[in-house]
C-alpha cells in the first residue's frame, strides 16, 4: 500500500520523505512483532545474520551505590538481543510477582551458539545476593524462543526460592541446551561434543553459574561437562562428586521428610501405620517407597500407566505385596481414581495438571505431598483444598534434591551431616521445619500454600551471603567490561 502511494506522488518530495519514513516505521513494527515470535532456529539465523555468536542482557535491580554494581535497567550486548528483551518484558508483564517485587527480578541471561554443533545454549541468573547461582541444565527442544527464555527465567527464580528455603547460600541459576534436529544424541561422540561445548560456555561465565544434572541427561553427561569446566556439581563419584541421580534420590528423601512435617503440623503423629497413595513410579517415587517401608507405614498403593513399570514394581516388592504392605495398579492415562482413595497422604509423582475443579472435590487424603511439577491446572484452585482442610506441600519444598549437590564443592562424604541435617527437626531450616512454617503462615494469613512458601523464600532471599554477597555483580561487571560476547569460542 505504501509503495503504491509513493508511485503516485513522485513529484512531491516532502510526501515521498514522509511516506518513506512511514514505510520504514511500518516495516520496523512488523519486524519487531515477528521477532518476539521467532522460532529457536530463526533466532540462531538472526544472530548469525548480525554476525554474532553470543549475547547477554544484564538487568540492574539495585541502587547505584558505587560498590561495583552494574547500573541501568537493562544492558544489551548488542541490538540483536532486542527480541529477547521483548520476551522478558512480556513475561514480566504477565507475571506481576516478578515485575512488582524487587526481590524476584532477574539479574542476567546469557546465550551462545556453539562453534561445532551449532547448539543454542542459555544460562539464566536470578538473585545472587545469597551466593553465586546454581541450578540444573536441561537438554530439551523448544519450538519458540519465547518458550526457551520464559522457562529459563521462571525456573531460575524457582531454584532461587528452593535454595533459600533450604537455607543454602546459593542463588538461582538455570541452564538450557536446545536440541538440534540435525544431531543424533544417541551417538556418544555427538553427545560428548555438545556437553563439552556447554562446559566451555559455563567456564566462560567465570563462576557466575554452577551447573548440575537436569532433564534429558544421561549418566556420563555431567562428566563430559566437567571436562571443560570446574563450575559444576553432580560430578561422578569416581571424580569426587555426588554422582548422577543423586538429586532424584534426595528429592524423594525430601518428599518423605515433608510428609513427616505435614503430619506433625496436623498433629497426626508420624508415618507409622499410615496409608500412602503414590501416583506414578518415577526414580523419586522409588526412593519414597523404600523410605516409607523403613518407617513402618501400614500400606503403600502405587499406580502407573506403564505396564513395564508395574511389572517392575511387582518384581521388586514381591515380599511386601504378599504381606499386604503394598498394592500396585495399572491405570489408564486419564484415570484419576487414585486421587479418590481413602488414604492419609497422596503423593503425585507423575504428570502435572492433576488437581483441578473435577478432581479436588473427590480427594480424601489429608495431605498432598509429591514430586510432580505443576500439579494444579490453575494455581487459584489451591483455595479449594484449603476450604476442605487438605494440606498441600509446595514443590519448592519437596524439590530439595539440590541439597546433595549444593555444597559438593566443599567435599563429598557418605551420610554427609551437612546434607542429613535437612531431614531432622534439629536444624532450623530442615525440610520438616520449613513445611511447618509454610503451613502455619498459610493458615495465619489465609493465603495459598505456594504464596506462603514464596513469601518465606523471598524474605530469606534478602539475607546476603556472609562473605561474597556482591560476587555475582562483580563477575557480571567483569564480563561486560571484557566484552564477553566478542570473545572467540
Coordinates of C-alpha atoms in Angstrom, one line a residue:
X1 CA 0.0 0.0 0.0
X2 CA 2.8 2.4 0.9
X3 CA 4.7 1.7 -2.3
X4 CA 1.6 2.4 -4.4
X5 CA 1.2 5.8 -2.7
X6 CA 4.8 6.6 -3.4
X7 CA 4.5 5.8 -7.1
X8 CA 1.6 8.2 -7.5
X9 CA 3.3 11.1 -5.8
X10 CA 6.8 11.1 -7.4
X11 CA 6.7 14.9 -7.8
X12 CA 6.2 15.7 -4.1
X13 CA 9.5 15.2 -2.4
X14 CA 8.2 16.1 1.1
X15 CA 5.4 13.5 0.7
X16 CA 7.9 10.9 -0.5
X17 CA 10.1 11.5 2.6
X18 CA 7.0 11.2 4.8
X19 CA 5.9 8.0 3.1
X20 CA 9.3 6.5 3.2
X21 CA 9.6 7.2 6.9
X22 CA 6.1 5.7 7.4
X23 CA 7.0 2.7 5.4
X24 CA 10.2 2.2 7.3
X25 CA 8.3 2.6 10.6
X26 CA 5.7 0.0 9.5
X27 CA 8.5 -2.4 8.5
X28 CA 10.2 -2.0 11.8
X29 CA 7.0 -2.6 13.7
X30 CA 6.3 -5.7 11.6
X31 CA 9.9 -7.0 12.3
X32 CA 9.5 -6.2 15.9
X33 CA 6.3 -8.1 16.1
X34 CA 7.7 -11.1 14.2
X35 CA 10.9 -11.0 16.3
X36 CA 9.0 -11.8 19.5
X37 CA 7.6 -14.9 17.9
X38 CA 10.9 -16.2 16.5
X39 CA 11.4 -19.9 16.5
X40 CA 14.6 -21.1 18.0
X41 CA 16.1 -21.9 14.6
X42 CA 15.1 -18.5 13.3
X43 CA 16.8 -16.8 16.3
X44 CA 20.0 -18.7 15.6
X45 CA 19.9 -17.4 12.0
X46 CA 19.0 -14.0 13.3
X47 CA 22.2 -13.9 15.4
X48 CA 24.3 -15.1 12.6
X49 CA 22.8 -12.5 10.2
X50 CA 24.1 -9.9 12.7
X51 CA 27.5 -11.6 12.8
X52 CA 27.0 -12.6 16.5
X53 CA 27.6 -15.9 18.3
X54 CA 26.9 -14.7 21.8
X55 CA 24.6 -12.2 23.5
X56 CA 23.6 -11.1 27.0
X57 CA 21.1 -9.0 28.9
X58 CA 22.1 -7.6 32.3
X59 CA 19.3 -6.3 34.5
X60 CA 20.0 -3.8 37.3
X61 CA 17.7 -4.3 40.2
X62 CA 19.9 -2.4 42.7
X63 CA 20.6 1.1 43.7
X64 CA 23.7 2.7 42.3
X65 CA 25.8 2.9 45.4
X66 CA 29.3 2.8 43.8
X67 CA 30.1 -0.7 45.1
X68 CA 30.8 -2.1 41.6
X69 CA 27.2 -3.0 40.7
X70 CA 26.1 -2.6 37.1
X71 CA 23.7 0.3 36.5
X72 CA 20.9 0.7 34.0
X73 CA 17.6 -1.1 33.7
X74 CA 18.7 -3.4 31.0
X75 CA 22.1 -3.6 29.3
X76 CA 22.2 -5.5 26.0
X77 CA 25.4 -6.8 24.5
X78 CA 24.2 -5.7 21.1
X79 CA 20.9 -4.8 19.2
X80 CA 20.4 -8.4 18.0
X81 CA 19.3 -9.2 21.6
X82 CA 16.3 -6.8 21.4
X83 CA 13.9 -9.7 20.5
X84 CA 15.0 -11.5 23.7
X85 CA 14.4 -8.4 25.8
X86 CA 10.9 -8.2 24.5
X87 CA 10.3 -11.8 25.6
X88 CA 11.5 -10.9 29.1
X89 CA 9.3 -7.8 29.2
X90 CA 6.2 -9.8 28.2
X91 CA 6.9 -12.3 30.9
X92 CA 7.3 -9.6 33.5
X93 CA 4.1 -8.0 32.4
X94 CA 2.2 -11.4 32.6
X95 CA 3.6 -12.3 36.0
X96 CA 3.1 -9.4 38.4
X97 CA 5.1 -11.1 41.1
X98 CA 8.2 -10.9 39.0
X99 CA 7.7 -7.3 37.9
X100 CA 6.4 -5.8 41.2
X101 CA 8.7 -7.4 43.7
X102 CA 12.3 -6.2 43.6
X103 CA 13.5 -9.4 45.3
X104 CA 12.4 -11.5 42.4
X105 CA 13.8 -9.6 39.5
X106 CA 16.3 -11.5 37.4
X107 CA 19.9 -10.3 37.1
X108 CA 21.1 -11.6 33.7
X109 CA 20.8 -14.1 30.9
X110 CA 23.5 -15.3 28.5
X111 CA 23.1 -17.0 25.2
X112 CA 25.6 -18.7 22.8
X113 CA 25.6 -20.6 19.5
X114 CA 28.2 -23.3 20.0
X115 CA 31.0 -23.4 17.4
X116 CA 30.9 -27.1 16.4
X117 CA 27.4 -28.5 16.9
X118 CA 25.7 -25.1 16.4
X119 CA 23.7 -25.7 19.5
X120 CA 21.8 -22.9 21.3
X121 CA 22.9 -22.6 24.9
X122 CA 21.3 -20.4 27.6
X123 CA 22.1 -19.5 31.2
X124 CA 19.7 -17.6 33.3
X125 CA 20.7 -15.8 36.5
X126 CA 18.3 -15.0 39.4
X127 CA 19.2 -13.2 42.6
X128 CA 22.8 -13.9 43.5
X129 CA 22.6 -12.0 46.8
X130 CA 22.7 -15.2 48.8
X131 CA 25.5 -16.6 46.7
X132 CA 26.6 -17.4 43.2
X133 CA 23.9 -19.1 41.0
X134 CA 23.5 -22.8 40.8
X135 CA 20.8 -24.9 39.1
X136 CA 20.1 -27.7 36.7
X137 CA 20.7 -27.7 33.0
X138 CA 18.1 -29.4 30.7
X139 CA 18.5 -30.9 27.3
X140 CA 15.2 -30.0 25.6
X141 CA 13.6 -28.8 22.5
X142 CA 11.7 -25.6 22.4
X143 CA 9.8 -24.5 19.2
X144 CA 9.9 -20.8 20.1
X145 CA 12.4 -18.5 21.7
X146 CA 9.7 -17.1 23.9
X147 CA 9.4 -20.6 25.5
X148 CA 13.1 -21.1 25.7
X149 CA 13.5 -17.7 27.5
X150 CA 10.4 -17.9 29.7
X151 CA 11.2 -21.3 31.1
X152 CA 14.8 -20.3 31.9
X153 CA 13.5 -17.2 33.8
X154 CA 10.7 -19.0 35.6
X155 CA 12.9 -22.0 36.6
X156 CA 15.8 -19.9 37.8
X157 CA 13.5 -18.0 40.1
X158 CA 12.1 -21.2 41.4
X159 CA 15.6 -22.5 42.1
X160 CA 16.4 -19.3 44.0
X161 CA 13.5 -19.9 46.2
X162 CA 14.3 -23.6 46.7
X163 CA 17.8 -22.8 47.7
X164 CA 16.6 -20.1 50.1
X165 CA 14.1 -22.3 51.8
X166 CA 16.7 -25.0 52.2
X167 CA 19.0 -22.5 53.9
X168 CA 21.9 -23.0 51.5
X169 CA 24.0 -20.0 50.4
X170 CA 23.4 -20.2 46.6
X171 CA 21.5 -18.1 44.2
X172 CA 19.2 -19.4 41.4
X173 CA 20.5 -20.3 38.0
X174 CA 19.2 -22.3 35.1
X175 CA 21.0 -23.8 32.1
X176 CA 19.3 -24.8 28.8
X177 CA 20.6 -26.8 25.8
X178 CA 18.3 -26.5 22.8
X179 CA 18.3 -29.8 20.9
X180 CA 19.3 -29.7 17.3
X181 CA 17.3 -31.7 14.8
X182 CA 20.5 -32.4 12.8
X183 CA 22.2 -34.1 15.7
X184 CA 21.9 -37.7 16.8
X185 CA 22.0 -37.6 20.6
X186 CA 22.2 -41.4 20.9
X187 CA 25.7 -41.1 19.3
X188 CA 28.2 -40.9 22.2
X189 CA 30.6 -38.7 20.3
X190 CA 27.9 -36.2 19.4
X191 CA 26.6 -36.1 22.9
X192 CA 30.1 -35.7 24.4
X193 CA 30.8 -32.8 22.0
X194 CA 27.6 -31.0 22.9
X195 CA 28.3 -31.4 26.6
X196 CA 31.9 -30.3 26.2
X197 CA 30.8 -27.2 24.4
X198 CA 28.3 -26.4 27.1
X199 CA 31.1 -26.9 29.7
X200 CA 33.2 -24.3 27.8
X201 CA 30.2 -21.9 27.8
X202 CA 29.8 -22.3 31.6
X203 CA 33.6 -21.7 32.1
X204 CA 33.3 -18.5 30.0
X205 CA 31.0 -17.1 32.7
X206 CA 33.8 -17.1 35.3
X207 CA 31.9 -18.9 38.0
X208 CA 28.7 -16.9 37.9
X209 CA 26.8 -20.2 37.3
X210 CA 27.3 -23.7 38.6
X211 CA 25.6 -26.4 36.5
X212 CA 24.0 -29.6 37.8
X213 CA 22.2 -32.5 36.3
X214 CA 18.8 -31.9 34.7
X215 CA 16.1 -33.3 32.4
X216 CA 17.3 -35.3 29.4
X217 CA 20.7 -36.1 30.9
X218 CA 22.4 -39.5 30.7
X219 CA 24.8 -40.9 33.3
X220 CA 28.0 -39.6 31.8
X221 CA 26.8 -36.2 30.6
X222 CA 27.9 -34.3 33.7
X223 CA 31.4 -35.8 33.4
X224 CA 31.6 -34.5 29.8
X225 CA 30.6 -31.0 31.0
X226 CA 33.2 -31.3 33.8
X227 CA 35.9 -31.9 31.2
X228 CA 35.6 -28.3 30.2
X229 CA 34.6 -26.5 33.4
X230 CA 35.1 -26.8 37.2
X231 CA 31.9 -24.9 37.8
X232 CA 29.6 -27.9 38.0
X233 CA 28.1 -30.3 40.5
X234 CA 26.7 -33.9 40.3
X235 CA 30.2 -34.9 39.2
X236 CA 30.6 -38.7 39.0
X237 CA 31.6 -40.3 42.3
X238 CA 34.9 -41.6 40.8
X239 CA 35.9 -37.9 40.4
X240 CA 34.9 -37.0 43.9
X241 CA 31.3 -35.7 43.3
X242 CA 27.8 -36.7 44.5
X243 CA 27.2 -38.7 41.3
X244 CA 24.4 -38.9 38.6
X245 CA 21.0 -39.5 40.1
X246 CA 21.8 -38.0 43.5
X247 CA 19.3 -35.2 43.0
X248 CA 16.4 -37.5 42.3
X249 CA 17.3 -39.7 45.3
X250 CA 17.4 -36.6 47.6
X251 CA 14.2 -35.2 46.1
X252 CA 12.5 -38.5 47.1
X253 CA 14.0 -38.3 50.6
X254 CA 13.0 -34.6 50.9
X255 CA 9.4 -35.5 50.0
X256 CA 9.3 -38.1 52.8
X257 CA 10.6 -35.5 55.2
X258 CA 8.0 -33.1 54.0
X259 CA 5.3 -35.7 54.7
X260 CA 6.6 -36.0 58.3
X261 CA 6.5 -32.2 58.7
X262 CA 2.9 -32.1 57.4
X263 CA 1.8 -34.9 59.8
X264 CA 3.4 -33.1 62.7
X265 CA 1.7 -29.9 61.8
X266 CA -1.7 -31.6 61.7
X267 CA -0.8 -33.5 64.9
X268 CA -1.3 -36.8 63.2
X269 CA 1.8 -38.4 64.6
X270 CA 4.5 -40.0 62.4
X271 CA 4.4 -42.1 59.3
X272 CA 4.0 -45.4 61.2
X273 CA 0.7 -47.1 60.3
X274 CA -0.2 -44.5 57.7
X275 CA -1.5 -45.3 54.2
X276 CA 0.0 -43.5 51.2
X277 CA -1.0 -43.5 47.6
X278 CA 1.7 -42.7 45.0
X279 CA 0.7 -41.7 41.5
X280 CA 3.5 -42.6 39.1
X281 CA 6.5 -44.8 39.7
X282 CA 9.5 -42.5 39.0
X283 CA 13.0 -42.6 40.3
X284 CA 12.0 -40.2 43.1
X285 CA 9.0 -42.5 43.8
X286 CA 11.3 -45.5 44.2
X287 CA 13.2 -43.7 46.9
X288 CA 9.9 -42.6 48.6
X289 CA 8.6 -46.2 48.6
X290 CA 11.8 -47.6 50.1
X291 CA 11.9 -45.0 52.9
X292 CA 8.2 -45.3 53.7
X293 CA 8.6 -49.1 54.1
X294 CA 11.5 -48.5 56.5
X295 CA 9.4 -46.1 58.6
X296 CA 6.7 -48.7 59.1
X297 CA 3.8 -47.4 57.1
X298 CA 0.7 -49.5 57.0
X299 CA 0.3 -49.6 53.3
X300 CA 1.5 -48.1 50.0
X301 CA -0.6 -48.0 46.9
X302 CA 1.3 -47.4 43.7
X303 CA -0.3 -46.6 40.3
X304 CA 1.3 -46.2 36.9
X305 CA 0.2 -46.1 33.3
X306 CA 3.2 -48.1 32.1
X307 CA 2.7 -51.9 32.2
X308 CA 6.5 -52.5 32.2
X309 CA 6.9 -50.3 35.3
X310 CA 4.0 -52.0 37.1
X311 CA 5.7 -55.4 36.3
X312 CA 9.0 -54.0 37.6
X313 CA 7.4 -52.8 40.9
X314 CA 5.7 -56.2 41.4
X315 CA 9.0 -57.9 41.0
X316 CA 11.0 -55.6 43.3
X317 CA 8.4 -55.7 46.1
X318 CA 7.1 -59.2 45.8
X319 CA 7.5 -59.8 49.6
X320 CA 5.7 -56.6 50.5
X321 CA 2.9 -57.3 48.1
X322 CA 2.4 -60.8 49.6
X323 CA 2.3 -59.3 53.1
X324 CA -0.3 -56.7 52.1
X325 CA 2.1 -53.8 52.7
X326 CA 1.9 -52.7 49.1
X327 CA -0.6 -52.7 46.2
X328 CA 0.3 -51.9 42.6
X329 CA -2.3 -50.9 40.0
X330 CA -2.1 -50.4 36.2
X331 CA -4.2 -47.4 35.3
X332 CA -5.2 -45.6 32.1
X333 CA -3.6 -42.3 31.4
X334 CA -6.7 -40.2 32.1
X335 CA -7.8 -42.2 35.1
X336 CA -7.9 -40.3 38.4
X337 CA -9.2 -43.0 40.7
X338 CA -6.0 -42.8 42.8
X339 CA -7.0 -39.3 43.8
X340 CA -10.2 -40.6 45.3
X341 CA -8.6 -43.2 47.6
X342 CA -9.2 -43.0 51.3
X343 CA -5.6 -42.6 52.4
X344 CA -3.6 -40.3 54.7
X345 CA -1.2 -38.9 52.1
X346 CA -1.5 -38.6 48.4
X347 CA 1.9 -38.3 46.5
X348 CA 1.6 -37.2 42.9
X349 CA 4.9 -38.3 41.3
X350 CA 4.0 -38.4 37.6
X351 CA 2.5 -35.7 35.3
X352 CA 1.2 -32.3 36.4
X353 CA -2.2 -30.7 36.0
X354 CA -3.9 -33.5 38.1
X355 CA -5.5 -31.1 40.6
X356 CA -8.5 -29.4 39.0
X357 CA -12.1 -28.5 39.7
X358 CA -13.2 -32.0 38.9
X359 CA -10.7 -34.0 40.9
X360 CA -10.3 -31.8 44.0
X361 CA -13.8 -32.4 45.4
X362 CA -13.2 -36.2 45.5
X363 CA -9.8 -36.1 47.2
X364 CA -10.0 -37.9 50.6
X365 CA -6.3 -37.6 51.6
X366 CA -5.4 -35.2 54.5
X367 CA -2.1 -34.3 52.9
X368 CA -0.9 -33.9 49.3
X369 CA 2.8 -34.2 49.1
X370 CA 4.6 -35.4 45.9
X371 CA 7.3 -34.6 43.4
X372 CA 5.2 -33.9 40.2
X373 CA 5.6 -30.5 38.7
X374 CA 2.7 -28.0 38.2
X375 CA 0.1 -30.2 40.0
X376 CA -2.7 -27.6 39.7
X377 CA -4.3 -26.8 36.3
X378 CA -4.7 -23.3 37.8
X379 CA -2.9 -22.0 40.9
X380 CA -6.0 -20.3 42.1
X381 CA -7.5 -23.8 42.8
X382 CA -5.3 -24.1 45.9
X383 CA -8.1 -22.4 47.9
X384 CA -10.4 -25.3 47.2
X385 CA -8.0 -27.6 49.1
X386 CA -7.7 -25.1 52.0
X387 CA -11.5 -24.8 52.2
X388 CA -11.7 -28.6 52.6
X389 CA -8.9 -28.7 55.2
X390 CA -6.5 -30.5 53.0
X391 CA -2.8 -29.6 53.3
X392 CA -0.7 -29.2 50.1
X393 CA 3.1 -29.1 50.3
X394 CA 4.5 -26.8 47.5
X395 CA 7.0 -28.2 45.0
X396 CA 9.6 -25.6 46.2
X397 CA 9.8 -27.6 49.4
X398 CA 9.7 -31.2 48.1
X399 CA 12.1 -30.4 45.2
X400 CA 15.1 -30.0 47.5
X401 CA 17.2 -32.7 45.8
X402 CA 19.7 -29.9 45.1
X403 CA 20.8 -30.3 48.7
X404 CA 23.1 -33.2 47.7
X405 CA 24.8 -31.0 45.1
X406 CA 24.6 -27.6 46.8
X407 CA 27.8 -28.0 48.8
X408 CA 29.6 -30.5 46.7
X409 CA 32.5 -28.1 46.1
X410 CA 33.2 -28.4 49.8
X411 CA 33.7 -32.2 49.5
X412 CA 31.5 -35.3 49.5
X413 CA 31.3 -37.9 52.2
X414 CA 28.9 -40.7 52.9
X415 CA 25.9 -39.7 55.1
X416 CA 27.1 -36.1 54.9
X417 CA 26.0 -34.3 58.1
X418 CA 25.6 -31.1 56.1
X419 CA 23.0 -32.8 54.0
X420 CA 21.4 -35.1 56.5
X421 CA 20.6 -32.2 58.9
X422 CA 18.0 -31.1 56.5
X423 CA 15.9 -34.1 57.2
X424 CA 15.7 -33.8 61.0
X425 CA 13.9 -31.5 63.4
X426 CA 17.0 -30.2 65.0
X427 CA 18.0 -27.8 62.2
X428 CA 16.0 -24.6 61.8
X429 CA 15.9 -24.8 58.0
X430 CA 15.2 -28.6 57.9
X431 CA 12.5 -29.7 55.5
X432 CA 10.1 -30.7 58.2
X433 CA 10.5 -27.3 59.9
X434 CA 10.2 -25.4 56.7
X435 CA 7.0 -27.3 55.9
X436 CA 5.5 -26.4 59.3
X437 CA 6.5 -22.7 58.8
X438 CA 4.8 -22.6 55.4
X439 CA 1.6 -24.3 56.5
X440 CA 1.5 -22.0 59.6
X441 CA 1.9 -18.9 57.5
X442 CA -0.7 -20.1 55.0
X443 CA -3.2 -20.6 57.9
X444 CA -2.4 -17.4 59.7
X445 CA -2.7 -15.2 56.6
X446 CA -5.3 -17.3 54.8
X447 CA -3.2 -17.4 51.7
X448 CA -2.4 -20.2 49.3
X449 CA 0.3 -22.7 50.2
X450 CA 2.5 -21.7 47.3
X451 CA 2.1 -18.0 48.2
X452 CA 3.2 -18.7 51.8
X453 CA 6.3 -20.7 50.6
X454 CA 7.2 -17.9 48.2
X455 CA 6.8 -15.2 50.9
X456 CA 9.0 -17.1 53.2
X457 CA 11.6 -17.7 50.5
X458 CA 11.6 -14.1 49.3
X459 CA 12.3 -13.0 52.9
X460 CA 15.2 -15.4 53.0
X461 CA 16.5 -14.1 49.7
X462 CA 17.1 -10.7 51.2
X463 CA 19.8 -12.2 53.5
X464 CA 23.2 -11.8 51.9
X465 CA 25.9 -14.3 51.7
X466 CA 28.2 -13.9 54.8
X467 CA 31.4 -13.5 52.7
X468 CA 30.6 -12.8 49.0
X469 CA 27.3 -11.1 48.9
X470 CA 28.3 -8.9 45.9
X471 CA 30.4 -11.5 44.0
X472 CA 27.7 -12.2 41.3
X473 CA 27.5 -8.5 40.4
X474 CA 31.3 -8.2 40.3
X475 CA 31.6 -11.1 37.9
X476 CA 28.8 -9.7 35.7
X477 CA 30.5 -6.3 35.6
X478 CA 33.8 -8.0 34.6
X479 CA 32.0 -9.9 31.8
X480 CA 30.6 -6.7 30.4
X481 CA 33.9 -4.8 30.7
X482 CA 35.8 -7.6 29.0
X483 CA 33.3 -7.8 26.2
X484 CA 32.4 -11.4 26.8
X485 CA 30.1 -11.5 23.7
X486 CA 33.0 -10.7 21.4
X487 CA 35.4 -13.3 22.7
X488 CA 36.4 -16.1 20.3
X489 CA 34.9 -19.6 21.0

